[in-house]
Amino acid sequence: MFSVKLLGGATIEATLGPLTGRAVQRSRMALLALLVASRSRGMSRDKVIAYLWPDADSERGRRNLSDSIYRINQAIGAEAVSSAGDVLRLDANVIASDVGDFEDAIERGDHERAASLYAGPFLDGFFLPDAPEFAHWVDGERDRLGRAFGVTLQALAEAAEHAGDFIAAAESWRRRAGHDPYDARIALRFMRALDASGARAAALQHARVFTSLMREEIGAEPDAEVVRYEAELRRTVQEPASGKAGPSTSVGTTTAKEAGPSTALGTTMEAGPSTSLATTRSRLARYASAAAALLVVVLGAFWMVNRRASSSSARNLVVAVAVLPFIDLSSLKDQEYFSDGITEELITTLSQIEGMHVPSRTSTFAFKGKGTDIKEVGRALAASHIVEGSVRREGERFRISVQLVNVADGYHLWAETYDGDTKDVFAIQTTIARTVAEKLRGKLVSTAPAVASSPAAEVHPEAYDLYMKGRHSLYLKGRYAWYRRSEDGLRTAASYFQQAVNVAPRYARAHAGLADAYAVLGFYDYLPPREAFTTAERAATQALTLDSALGGPHATLGYVNLYYHWDWPRAEAAFQRAIAVDPTYSTAHQWYANLLTAMGRFDDAEREMRRAQELDPLSLIANAALGWVFYFAGDYEQSIAQCRQTLELDPEYALAVIWSGWSMEALGRTPEAIAQYRRAISLTSGSALSVASLARALAASGDRAQATVQLKELEARGARGQYVPAYELAKIHTALGNRDRAFEWLARAYEQRSHSLVFLQVDPQLKSLRGDPRFRRLVGDVGLVAATR
């Protein structure tokens, strides 16, 4: 029996030891990793090829794959990798895996077994050259399995606490703290377990280590609760210089270096004749736990830092640079739109440089006007360098001052001032981007940064100024609202982009912005689908006609093909094209995840959504939409947790409120769900989605009268000419038990070209209708049978 070991490295283990030779070449180990993770679902040949040999043509990619399968099966001596049609699977009866065993143990609730199997991060130290999407996939799997390991350790710790075995609890919390050394909540639980086990001095020492890690490694102050608990411990534990013993002295504070041979664990044990063997063993366990606690946190932090460093090296020295919003220093303080536009354009230009990771505008603008310390910004955005500056504009003349700062020490690597007028602005932005890349030359893959100014970007200064003003309203009131998905913001965005198009018809990005605004107006049912999606399609097509180098319009066309034309192959191809053109475009990954969710490919959807989140870590929609994926996948607790995290970024983000309500409702926590929907109604001034969600939940709770009131209110809106999504009304009738009426409204949804119909097969709110022939016909009409086959 063979076993693939992917936790903590990458090997194939046989009875006589690790397998060597051609079967364990990197691309073949990567193939096994993909198939291990896909488990019984398997993975298509085309997807495997796209991950492992992205630059190969179709014929060479299939040849490489066939050879890899042959080499693996030959080495194993059996058909470990088999195919059924175009889908590849790994036969678990021929070759087992530690990842599969780990996940099986978690599913059984065998946390001890799961914890023993986790030998380290998924594919730790493994790198496949020239396969960036595989690297992204590995990051997602590594994060997913790491989180599962953390949950396992926490379950073990809490079970031990419940049983009153605080020594065992401390050991599990110790491992948990090593896994997440910067998590204040975990640090506090570990300290409390140590204290409860009698190792109060060790708890105090851990508080000191945690405080040191926070201040020295990431430049942040420790959590206030940790500080308070440390002070409480300090009052009761002997300090090294005091010479006075506190109430708990089972573990001293002498270091191993200071102690003699008999005190290597940090204290002298004086177990005389009256000391029982059990007491001695108990003390030994406590001392070992305390000593290990100090080591594991320091080593854990060291591992985390070095893991990031090795990951950076593995990715060909990718450098992360965050561009903070430039400050408006104009005399009238009326040029904020212009300084914001400069910032946005610089983000876009820098992100096109090979080897440079640039957090998106949504994340960097979260720090606008807050005066946040550079180190804190770097930590939040995982950036090693910061670009910041100011803009002073008087009439058509402006001065841009810019500087590049090293996050680690706060030193300026470069600073410069540029003078010009509005017709020079694109050239100056390109010059700044080139200079930043030049200053970081040694850290980048490319030694000659490729930054080009698109001819389409050379527009009349008046058009550029209007576009910038549009962005001021659009990105401060509209694009910002575009990420929030509010109706007013999206309509404002569309208005400003239309003005820019009118003034400069050949300005491609204005067309792309118009396409984005209308696409999302359609998705959130703020406009009828025919109006929203056809307008978005025209604008995106025009943007690509003017500038084929743009990636965003491809994603918008994928959006339209998915939600309006229900053309699944063209939609997926468009999303993949958008990502190929601009791998750093967070929205393309997010929208591709939407398609994958509708198709029931939840693991792939989670991977893409996490990639969107990684590219734009403070984006509200990227964070909330991950919870949305979990909801459709049936992982309701995880969905609620993810939505809660989003609401920590913005407590008034209505979508996260609604989506968390959906999961609460699915779990039977209907009163909580109803409260969430009422809050969403308040936040959105009564959006159709929030009112429909409330009506459905009321019906599910047995309050048919109130549900009917809400239903009639929505129907009255439709009678007044407002667009009310028939799909949502169908779900209310489903909850009321009006099956025939539900299908009447689903038929209207089909006539409306409702985008929501693509979720028919995964929407749990329509589960009761799935056995009906009418439902199956509708699924076929939307093209879902082929899409999910």
Coordinates of C-alpha atoms in Angstrom, one line a residue, residues 80 190 213 224 240 326 328 372 444-448 459 482 498 500 520 624 649-650 660 713 741 760:
A80 CA -3.7 4.6 -9.0
F190 CA -3.6 29.2 26.4
L213 CA 5.9 39.1 19.2
A224 CA -6.1 44.9 25.8
P240 CA 12.7 37.3 39.3
F326 CA -2.5 60.6 -2.1
D328 CA -4.9 66.7 -1.6
T372 CA -2.4 54.6 10.5
L444 CA 11.4 41.5 -8.7
V445 CA 11.4 38.8 -11.3
S446 CA 11.7 41.2 -14.2
T447 CA 14.8 43.3 -14.4
A448 CA 13.2 45.6 -16.9
V459 CA -7.5 61.6 -23.9
W482 CA -20.2 49.7 -6.0
Q498 CA -21.9 57.9 -18.9
A500 CA -17.1 60.5 -19.3
V520 CA -24.2 44.8 -10.9
A624 CA -19.0 38.6 2.3
L649 CA -15.2 45.6 8.8
D650 CA -18.5 47.4 8.4
S660 CA -25.9 35.5 7.5
E713 CA -46.4 44.8 -0.4
R741 CA -48.0 29.7 -7.5
L760 CA -31.7 26.7 -9.2

